[in-house]
């Protein structure tokens, strides 16, 4: 189950309360759901989010995760861990400041995101994963640098094919770098071998020297939406 924020500013009265979110998630866990992910938009902008995490963490046998752009993670990593959050995924498309700004369309700095990742590791949110969407001609030249940066740190970088999300990102097929090509580029510099099987929607590859792993998500060249079993809940209850 993923709790998603709406993409527009809604009146407070139209936003689900924590109690309503908890009640919905409780019903789903009664029906067999075992993974809940808080995502967005940017979920850490929601006031008192650790309170919601504490409520959801009390549900039986739940794997509770959060996806964030990392802008506020340095501040909230410890409170989220203390509230019962198990793991975190951070969006980071490039280590280059200008490229990152173009991809994220925000003023958040790369250094700020990296500090958030370090804070998450420091307080024991494990595993920490990094999601990098790869767009040809924009940030594809930095995939090797991104892999090398986190190699040996315990952080798992997952490279995601640039995919169509409607009219907001002006998607076209020529912008896609295939998962196979991403693996080929990284393996040419840092030897890889097949991992121990898929992890969720990602295909895993481990470094030949045993210093960690990466993942690739072939959302375009090997689409998996037809087998998706996730339920998504927006902040206004849709």
PDB file of C-alpha atoms in Angstrom:
ATOM      1  CA  UNK A   1       0.000   0.000   0.000  1.00  0.00           C
ATOM      2  CA  UNK A   2       1.380   3.386  -0.930  1.00  0.00           C
ATOM      3  CA  UNK A   3       0.116   6.605   0.661  1.00  0.00           C
ATOM      4  CA  UNK A   4       0.505   9.340  -1.935  1.00  0.00           C
ATOM      5  CA  UNK A   5       0.102  13.096  -1.649  1.00  0.00           C
ATOM      6  CA  UNK A   6      -1.935  14.950  -4.245  1.00  0.00           C
ATOM      7  CA  UNK A   7      -0.027  17.156  -6.675  1.00  0.00           C
ATOM      8  CA  UNK A   8      -1.957  20.305  -5.910  1.00  0.00           C
ATOM      9  CA  UNK A   9      -2.620  22.329  -2.770  1.00  0.00           C
ATOM     10  CA  UNK A  10      -5.879  21.169  -1.221  1.00  0.00           C
ATOM     11  CA  UNK A  11      -7.896  22.754   1.570  1.00  0.00           C
ATOM     12  CA  UNK A  12      -6.946  21.214   4.907  1.00  0.00           C
ATOM     13  CA  UNK A  13     -10.455  19.822   5.342  1.00  0.00           C
ATOM     14  CA  UNK A  14     -10.037  17.735   2.180  1.00  0.00           C
ATOM     15  CA  UNK A  15      -6.815  16.073   3.308  1.00  0.00           C
ATOM     16  CA  UNK A  16      -7.084  12.760   5.099  1.00  0.00           C
ATOM     17  CA  UNK A  17      -6.354  12.917   8.801  1.00  0.00           C
ATOM     18  CA  UNK A  18      -3.787  10.566  10.292  1.00  0.00           C
ATOM     19  CA  UNK A  19      -6.634   8.648  11.890  1.00  0.00           C
ATOM     20  CA  UNK A  20      -8.312   8.160   8.496  1.00  0.00           C
ATOM     21  CA  UNK A  21      -5.051   7.023   6.909  1.00  0.00           C
ATOM     22  CA  UNK A  22      -4.446   4.605   9.780  1.00  0.00           C
ATOM     23  CA  UNK A  23      -7.976   3.199   9.509  1.00  0.00           C
ATOM     24  CA  UNK A  24      -7.573   2.602   5.760  1.00  0.00           C
ATOM     25  CA  UNK A  25      -4.202   0.919   6.240  1.00  0.00           C
ATOM     26  CA  UNK A  26      -5.581  -1.226   9.065  1.00  0.00           C
ATOM     27  CA  UNK A  27      -8.338  -2.519   6.777  1.00  0.00           C
ATOM     28  CA  UNK A  28      -5.752  -3.379   4.136  1.00  0.00           C
ATOM     29  CA  UNK A  29      -3.518  -5.209   6.594  1.00  0.00           C
ATOM     30  CA  UNK A  30      -6.553  -7.192   7.749  1.00  0.00           C
ATOM     31  CA  UNK A  31      -6.886  -8.237   4.087  1.00  0.00           C
ATOM     32  CA  UNK A  32      -3.260  -9.350   3.896  1.00  0.00           C
ATOM     33  CA  UNK A  33      -1.225  -6.254   2.983  1.00  0.00           C
ATOM     34  CA  UNK A  34       2.222  -6.437   4.585  1.00  0.00           C
ATOM     35  CA  UNK A  35       4.074  -3.497   3.006  1.00  0.00           C
ATOM     36  CA  UNK A  36       3.161   0.158   3.427  1.00  0.00           C
ATOM     37  CA  UNK A  37       5.140   2.954   1.763  1.00  0.00           C
ATOM     38  CA  UNK A  38       4.672   6.634   2.526  1.00  0.00           C
ATOM     39  CA  UNK A  39       5.531   8.626  -0.581  1.00  0.00           C
ATOM     40  CA  UNK A  40       4.560  11.787  -2.412  1.00  0.00           C
ATOM     41  CA  UNK A  41       5.049  14.558  -3.596  1.00  0.00           C
ATOM     42  CA  UNK A  42       7.372  15.032  -0.645  1.00  0.00           C
ATOM     43  CA  UNK A  43       5.948  13.308   2.448  1.00  0.00           C
ATOM     44  CA  UNK A  44       8.268  15.026   4.920  1.00  0.00           C
ATOM     45  CA  UNK A  45       6.445  18.292   4.235  1.00  0.00           C
ATOM     46  CA  UNK A  46       3.418  16.865   6.068  1.00  0.00           C
ATOM     47  CA  UNK A  47       3.378  18.283   9.595  1.00  0.00           C
ATOM     48  CA  UNK A  48       4.074  15.776  12.365  1.00  0.00           C
ATOM     49  CA  UNK A  49       4.767  12.924   9.963  1.00  0.00           C
ATOM     50  CA  UNK A  50       6.587  10.876  12.659  1.00  0.00           C
ATOM     51  CA  UNK A  51       3.224  10.684  14.451  1.00  0.00           C
ATOM     52  CA  UNK A  52       1.673   8.947  11.432  1.00  0.00           C
ATOM     53  CA  UNK A  53       4.697   6.640  11.181  1.00  0.00           C
ATOM     54  CA  UNK A  54       4.263   5.658  14.823  1.00  0.00           C
ATOM     55  CA  UNK A  55       0.592   4.844  14.228  1.00  0.00           C
ATOM     56  CA  UNK A  56       1.291   2.755  11.135  1.00  0.00           C
ATOM     57  CA  UNK A  57       4.246   0.980  12.730  1.00  0.00           C
ATOM     58  CA  UNK A  58       1.854  -0.387  15.352  1.00  0.00           C
ATOM     59  CA  UNK A  59      -0.013  -2.398  12.711  1.00  0.00           C
ATOM     60  CA  UNK A  60       0.866  -6.121  12.875  1.00  0.00           C
ATOM     61  CA  UNK A  61       3.608  -7.570  10.648  1.00  0.00           C
ATOM     62  CA  UNK A  62       3.996  -4.429   8.523  1.00  0.00           C
ATOM     63  CA  UNK A  63       7.112  -3.531   6.550  1.00  0.00           C
ATOM     64  CA  UNK A  64       6.990   0.280   6.739  1.00  0.00           C
ATOM     65  CA  UNK A  65       9.036   2.364   4.289  1.00  0.00           C
ATOM     66  CA  UNK A  66       9.235   5.938   3.041  1.00  0.00           C
ATOM     67  CA  UNK A  67      10.300   7.545  -0.238  1.00  0.00           C
ATOM     68  CA  UNK A  68      11.639  11.104  -0.073  1.00  0.00           C
ATOM     69  CA  UNK A  69      13.588  13.645  -2.084  1.00  0.00           C
ATOM     70  CA  UNK A  70      15.960  13.851   0.890  1.00  0.00           C
ATOM     71  CA  UNK A  71      15.632  17.591   1.430  1.00  0.00           C
ATOM     72  CA  UNK A  72      14.476  17.224   5.054  1.00  0.00           C
ATOM     73  CA  UNK A  73      15.824  13.762   5.784  1.00  0.00           C
ATOM     74  CA  UNK A  74      18.829  14.935   7.774  1.00  0.00           C
ATOM     75  CA  UNK A  75      16.439  16.570  10.245  1.00  0.00           C
ATOM     76  CA  UNK A  76      13.880  13.785  10.414  1.00  0.00           C
ATOM     77  CA  UNK A  77      15.912  10.569  10.077  1.00  0.00           C
ATOM     78  CA  UNK A  78      16.190   9.987  13.821  1.00  0.00           C
ATOM     79  CA  UNK A  79      12.578  10.919  14.709  1.00  0.00           C
ATOM     80  CA  UNK A  80      11.317   8.659  11.915  1.00  0.00           C
ATOM     81  CA  UNK A  81      13.499   5.783  13.121  1.00  0.00           C
ATOM     82  CA  UNK A  82      12.320   6.309  16.690  1.00  0.00           C
ATOM     83  CA  UNK A  83       8.702   6.291  15.473  1.00  0.00           C
ATOM     84  CA  UNK A  84       9.168   2.878  13.873  1.00  0.00           C
ATOM     85  CA  UNK A  85      10.156   3.523  10.247  1.00  0.00           C
ATOM     86  CA  UNK A  86      12.080   0.569   8.884  1.00  0.00           C
ATOM     87  CA  UNK A  87      13.718   1.771   5.683  1.00  0.00           C
ATOM     88  CA  UNK A  88      13.959   4.691   3.324  1.00  0.00           C
ATOM     89  CA  UNK A  89      14.373   5.336  -0.402  1.00  0.00           C
ATOM     90  CA  UNK A  90      15.838   8.648  -1.580  1.00  0.00           C
ATOM     91  CA  UNK A  91      15.436  10.143  -5.054  1.00  0.00           C
ATOM     92  CA  UNK A  92      18.782  11.322  -6.446  1.00  0.00           C
ATOM     93  CA  UNK A  93      19.154  11.469 -10.224  1.00  0.00           C
ATOM     94  CA  UNK A  94      22.649  12.935 -10.447  1.00  0.00           C
ATOM     95  CA  UNK A  95      25.661  14.038  -8.405  1.00  0.00           C
ATOM     96  CA  UNK A  96      26.151  17.045 -10.678  1.00  0.00           C
ATOM     97  CA  UNK A  97      24.482  20.102  -9.156  1.00  0.00           C
ATOM     98  CA  UNK A  98      23.168  21.584 -12.396  1.00  0.00           C
ATOM     99  CA  UNK A  99      21.926  18.270 -13.786  1.00  0.00           C
ATOM    100  CA  UNK A 100      20.301  17.396 -10.487  1.00  0.00           C
ATOM    101  CA  UNK A 101      18.506  20.740 -10.397  1.00  0.00           C
ATOM    102  CA  UNK A 102      17.219  20.200 -13.935  1.00  0.00           C
ATOM    103  CA  UNK A 103      16.004  16.675 -13.207  1.00  0.00           C
ATOM    104  CA  UNK A 104      14.399  17.479  -9.860  1.00  0.00           C
ATOM    105  CA  UNK A 105      13.072  20.926 -10.807  1.00  0.00           C
ATOM    106  CA  UNK A 106      13.879  22.179  -7.305  1.00  0.00           C
ATOM    107  CA  UNK A 107      16.441  24.231  -5.400  1.00  0.00           C
ATOM    108  CA  UNK A 108      17.419  21.326  -3.151  1.00  0.00           C
ATOM    109  CA  UNK A 109      21.190  20.787  -3.287  1.00  0.00           C
ATOM    110  CA  UNK A 110      22.958  17.493  -3.907  1.00  0.00           C
ATOM    111  CA  UNK A 111      24.922  18.021  -0.688  1.00  0.00           C
ATOM    112  CA  UNK A 112      21.676  18.356   1.251  1.00  0.00           C
ATOM    113  CA  UNK A 113      20.397  15.061  -0.132  1.00  0.00           C
ATOM    114  CA  UNK A 114      23.710  13.294   0.565  1.00  0.00           C
ATOM    115  CA  UNK A 115      23.640  14.516   4.165  1.00  0.00           C
ATOM    116  CA  UNK A 116      20.143  13.086   4.482  1.00  0.00           C
ATOM    117  CA  UNK A 117      21.314   9.710   3.170  1.00  0.00           C
ATOM    118  CA  UNK A 118      24.222   9.698   5.614  1.00  0.00           C
ATOM    119  CA  UNK A 119      21.875  10.583   8.476  1.00  0.00           C
ATOM    120  CA  UNK A 120      19.532   7.733   7.544  1.00  0.00           C
ATOM    121  CA  UNK A 121      22.423   5.280   7.576  1.00  0.00           C
ATOM    122  CA  UNK A 122      23.763   6.682  10.818  1.00  0.00           C
ATOM    123  CA  UNK A 123      20.514   6.137  12.701  1.00  0.00           C
ATOM    124  CA  UNK A 124      20.046   2.628  11.308  1.00  0.00           C
ATOM    125  CA  UNK A 125      17.367   2.969   8.629  1.00  0.00           C
ATOM    126  CA  UNK A 126      18.300  -0.069   6.549  1.00  0.00           C
ATOM    127  CA  UNK A 127      18.527  -0.626   3.748  1.00  0.00           C
ATOM    128  CA  UNK A 128      18.882   2.859   2.336  1.00  0.00           C
ATOM    129  CA  UNK A 129      18.097   2.854  -1.382  1.00  0.00           C
ATOM    130  CA  UNK A 130      18.645   5.576  -3.957  1.00  0.00           C
ATOM    131  CA  UNK A 131      16.317   5.872  -6.953  1.00  0.00           C
ATOM    132  CA  UNK A 132      17.834   7.475 -10.058  1.00  0.00           C
ATOM    133  CA  UNK A 133      15.655   8.048 -13.112  1.00  0.00           C
ATOM    134  CA  UNK A 134      17.886   8.006 -16.214  1.00  0.00           C
ATOM    135  CA  UNK A 135      17.082  10.317 -19.124  1.00  0.00           C
ATOM    136  CA  UNK A 136      19.138  10.228 -22.306  1.00  0.00           C
ATOM    137  CA  UNK A 137      21.058  13.416 -22.951  1.00  0.00           C
ATOM    138  CA  UNK A 138      20.337  14.802 -19.500  1.00  0.00           C
ATOM    139  CA  UNK A 139      21.835  12.633 -16.762  1.00  0.00           C
ATOM    140  CA  UNK A 140      22.776   9.360 -18.469  1.00  0.00           C
ATOM    141  CA  UNK A 141      26.415  10.435 -18.562  1.00  0.00           C
ATOM    142  CA  UNK A 142      26.522  10.307 -14.773  1.00  0.00           C
ATOM    143  CA  UNK A 143      25.255   6.797 -14.068  1.00  0.00           C
ATOM    144  CA  UNK A 144      28.753   5.355 -13.568  1.00  0.00           C
ATOM    145  CA  UNK A 145      29.719   8.179 -11.219  1.00  0.00           C
ATOM    146  CA  UNK A 146      26.554   7.611  -9.195  1.00  0.00           C
ATOM    147  CA  UNK A 147      27.218   3.881  -8.950  1.00  0.00           C
ATOM    148  CA  UNK A 148      30.840   4.437  -7.934  1.00  0.00           C
ATOM    149  CA  UNK A 149      29.908   7.026  -5.316  1.00  0.00           C
ATOM    150  CA  UNK A 150      27.767   4.579  -3.364  1.00  0.00           C
ATOM    151  CA  UNK A 151      29.805   1.434  -4.090  1.00  0.00           C
ATOM    152  CA  UNK A 152      30.943  -0.072  -0.800  1.00  0.00           C
ATOM    153  CA  UNK A 153      28.707   2.154   1.351  1.00  0.00           C
ATOM    154  CA  UNK A 154      25.778  -0.224   1.782  1.00  0.00           C
ATOM    155  CA  UNK A 155      23.481   2.090  -0.189  1.00  0.00           C
ATOM    156  CA  UNK A 156      21.747   0.339  -3.098  1.00  0.00           C
ATOM    157  CA  UNK A 157      21.309   2.515  -6.188  1.00  0.00           C
ATOM    158  CA  UNK A 158      18.372   1.591  -8.427  1.00  0.00           C
ATOM    159  CA  UNK A 159      18.506   3.009 -11.945  1.00  0.00           C
ATOM    160  CA  UNK A 160      15.045   3.507 -13.461  1.00  0.00           C
ATOM    161  CA  UNK A 161      14.184   3.864 -17.118  1.00  0.00           C
ATOM    162  CA  UNK A 162      12.658   7.259 -17.888  1.00  0.00           C
ATOM    163  CA  UNK A 163       8.955   6.565 -18.204  1.00  0.00           C
ATOM    164  CA  UNK A 164       5.780   8.239 -19.382  1.00  0.00           C
ATOM    165  CA  UNK A 165       3.849   9.898 -16.553  1.00  0.00           C
ATOM    166  CA  UNK A 166       1.344  11.771 -18.683  1.00  0.00           C
ATOM    167  CA  UNK A 167       1.895  15.245 -20.097  1.00  0.00           C
ATOM    168  CA  UNK A 168       3.993  16.615 -17.222  1.00  0.00           C
ATOM    169  CA  UNK A 169       7.432  15.365 -18.289  1.00  0.00           C
ATOM    170  CA  UNK A 170       7.158  15.608 -22.115  1.00  0.00           C
ATOM    171  CA  UNK A 171       8.148  11.945 -22.393  1.00  0.00           C
ATOM    172  CA  UNK A 172       9.289  10.426 -25.656  1.00  0.00           C
ATOM    173  CA  UNK A 173      10.854   7.053 -26.373  1.00  0.00           C
ATOM    174  CA  UNK A 174      14.099   8.576 -27.648  1.00  0.00           C
ATOM    175  CA  UNK A 175      14.760   9.844 -24.090  1.00  0.00           C
ATOM    176  CA  UNK A 176      14.874   6.308 -22.702  1.00  0.00           C
ATOM    177  CA  UNK A 177      18.164   4.589 -21.847  1.00  0.00           C
ATOM    178  CA  UNK A 178      17.396   0.896 -21.481  1.00  0.00           C
ATOM    179  CA  UNK A 179      18.133  -0.983 -18.275  1.00  0.00           C
ATOM    180  CA  UNK A 180      20.383  -3.315 -20.264  1.00  0.00           C
ATOM    181  CA  UNK A 181      22.417  -0.372 -21.543  1.00  0.00           C
ATOM    182  CA  UNK A 182      22.727   1.088 -18.041  1.00  0.00           C
ATOM    183  CA  UNK A 183      24.098  -2.214 -16.733  1.00  0.00           C
ATOM    184  CA  UNK A 184      26.466  -2.408 -19.714  1.00  0.00           C
ATOM    185  CA  UNK A 185      27.868   1.058 -19.034  1.00  0.00           C
ATOM    186  CA  UNK A 186      28.470   0.406 -15.345  1.00  0.00           C
ATOM    187  CA  UNK A 187      29.902  -3.083 -15.887  1.00  0.00           C
ATOM    188  CA  UNK A 188      32.420  -1.674 -18.392  1.00  0.00           C
ATOM    189  CA  UNK A 189      34.002   0.272 -15.514  1.00  0.00           C
ATOM    190  CA  UNK A 190      33.040  -1.745 -12.452  1.00  0.00           C
ATOM    191  CA  UNK A 191      32.572  -5.499 -13.060  1.00  0.00           C
ATOM    192  CA  UNK A 192      29.073  -6.765 -12.263  1.00  0.00           C
ATOM    193  CA  UNK A 193      27.497 -10.180 -12.046  1.00  0.00           C
ATOM    194  CA  UNK A 194      23.833 -11.205 -11.765  1.00  0.00           C
ATOM    195  CA  UNK A 195      22.411 -10.829  -8.277  1.00  0.00           C
ATOM    196  CA  UNK A 196      20.272 -13.240  -6.322  1.00  0.00           C
ATOM    197  CA  UNK A 197      17.094 -12.489  -8.260  1.00  0.00           C
ATOM    198  CA  UNK A 198      14.682  -9.585  -8.507  1.00  0.00           C
ATOM    199  CA  UNK A 199      13.873  -7.348  -5.545  1.00  0.00           C
ATOM    200  CA  UNK A 200      10.337  -6.109  -6.038  1.00  0.00           C
ATOM    201  CA  UNK A 201      10.345  -4.512  -9.488  1.00  0.00           C
ATOM    202  CA  UNK A 202      14.147  -4.219  -9.700  1.00  0.00           C
ATOM    203  CA  UNK A 203      16.570  -6.648 -11.304  1.00  0.00           C
ATOM    204  CA  UNK A 204      19.624  -6.950  -9.076  1.00  0.00           C
ATOM    205  CA  UNK A 205      23.333  -7.017  -9.960  1.00  0.00           C
ATOM    206  CA  UNK A 206      26.182  -7.352  -7.482  1.00  0.00           C
ATOM    207  CA  UNK A 207      29.699  -5.997  -7.768  1.00  0.00           C
ATOM    208  CA  UNK A 208      32.146  -8.780  -8.599  1.00  0.00           C
ATOM    209  CA  UNK A 209      34.408  -7.715  -5.720  1.00  0.00           C
ATOM    210  CA  UNK A 210      31.574  -8.151  -3.212  1.00  0.00           C
ATOM    211  CA  UNK A 211      31.287  -4.444  -2.359  1.00  0.00           C
ATOM    212  CA  UNK A 212      27.540  -4.153  -2.803  1.00  0.00           C
ATOM    213  CA  UNK A 213      24.910  -4.166  -5.508  1.00  0.00           C
ATOM    214  CA  UNK A 214      22.814  -2.042  -7.846  1.00  0.00           C
ATOM    215  CA  UNK A 215      19.355  -2.529  -9.275  1.00  0.00           C
ATOM    216  CA  UNK A 216      17.730  -1.602 -12.577  1.00  0.00           C
ATOM    217  CA  UNK A 217      14.029  -1.076 -13.168  1.00  0.00           C
ATOM    218  CA  UNK A 218      13.000  -1.644 -16.785  1.00  0.00           C
ATOM    219  CA  UNK A 219       9.694   0.209 -16.594  1.00  0.00           C
ATOM    220  CA  UNK A 220       9.619   0.810 -20.366  1.00  0.00           C
ATOM    221  CA  UNK A 221      11.565  -2.001 -22.080  1.00  0.00           C
ATOM    222  CA  UNK A 222      10.117  -4.714 -19.810  1.00  0.00           C
ATOM    223  CA  UNK A 223       6.904  -3.209 -18.367  1.00  0.00           C
ATOM    224  CA  UNK A 224       5.398  -4.873 -15.322  1.00  0.00           C
ATOM    225  CA  UNK A 225       2.294  -2.765 -14.682  1.00  0.00           C
ATOM    226  CA  UNK A 226       0.030  -5.643 -15.704  1.00  0.00           C
ATOM    227  CA  UNK A 227       1.144  -7.664 -12.704  1.00  0.00           C
ATOM    228  CA  UNK A 228       1.211  -4.797 -10.208  1.00  0.00           C
ATOM    229  CA  UNK A 229      -0.579  -5.619  -6.946  1.00  0.00           C
ATOM    230  CA  UNK A 230      -0.173  -2.257  -5.233  1.00  0.00           C
ATOM    231  CA  UNK A 231      -3.018  -0.122  -3.963  1.00  0.00           C
ATOM    232  CA  UNK A 232      -2.393   3.641  -3.957  1.00  0.00           C
ATOM    233  CA  UNK A 233      -4.065   6.169  -1.709  1.00  0.00           C
ATOM    234  CA  UNK A 234      -3.800   9.895  -2.371  1.00  0.00           C
ATOM    235  CA  UNK A 235      -3.742  12.450   0.408  1.00  0.00           C
ATOM    236  CA  UNK A 236      -7.392  13.343  -0.286  1.00  0.00           C
ATOM    237  CA  UNK A 237      -8.517   9.724  -0.136  1.00  0.00           C
ATOM    238  CA  UNK A 238      -8.783   8.864  -3.819  1.00  0.00           C
TER     239      UNK A 238
END
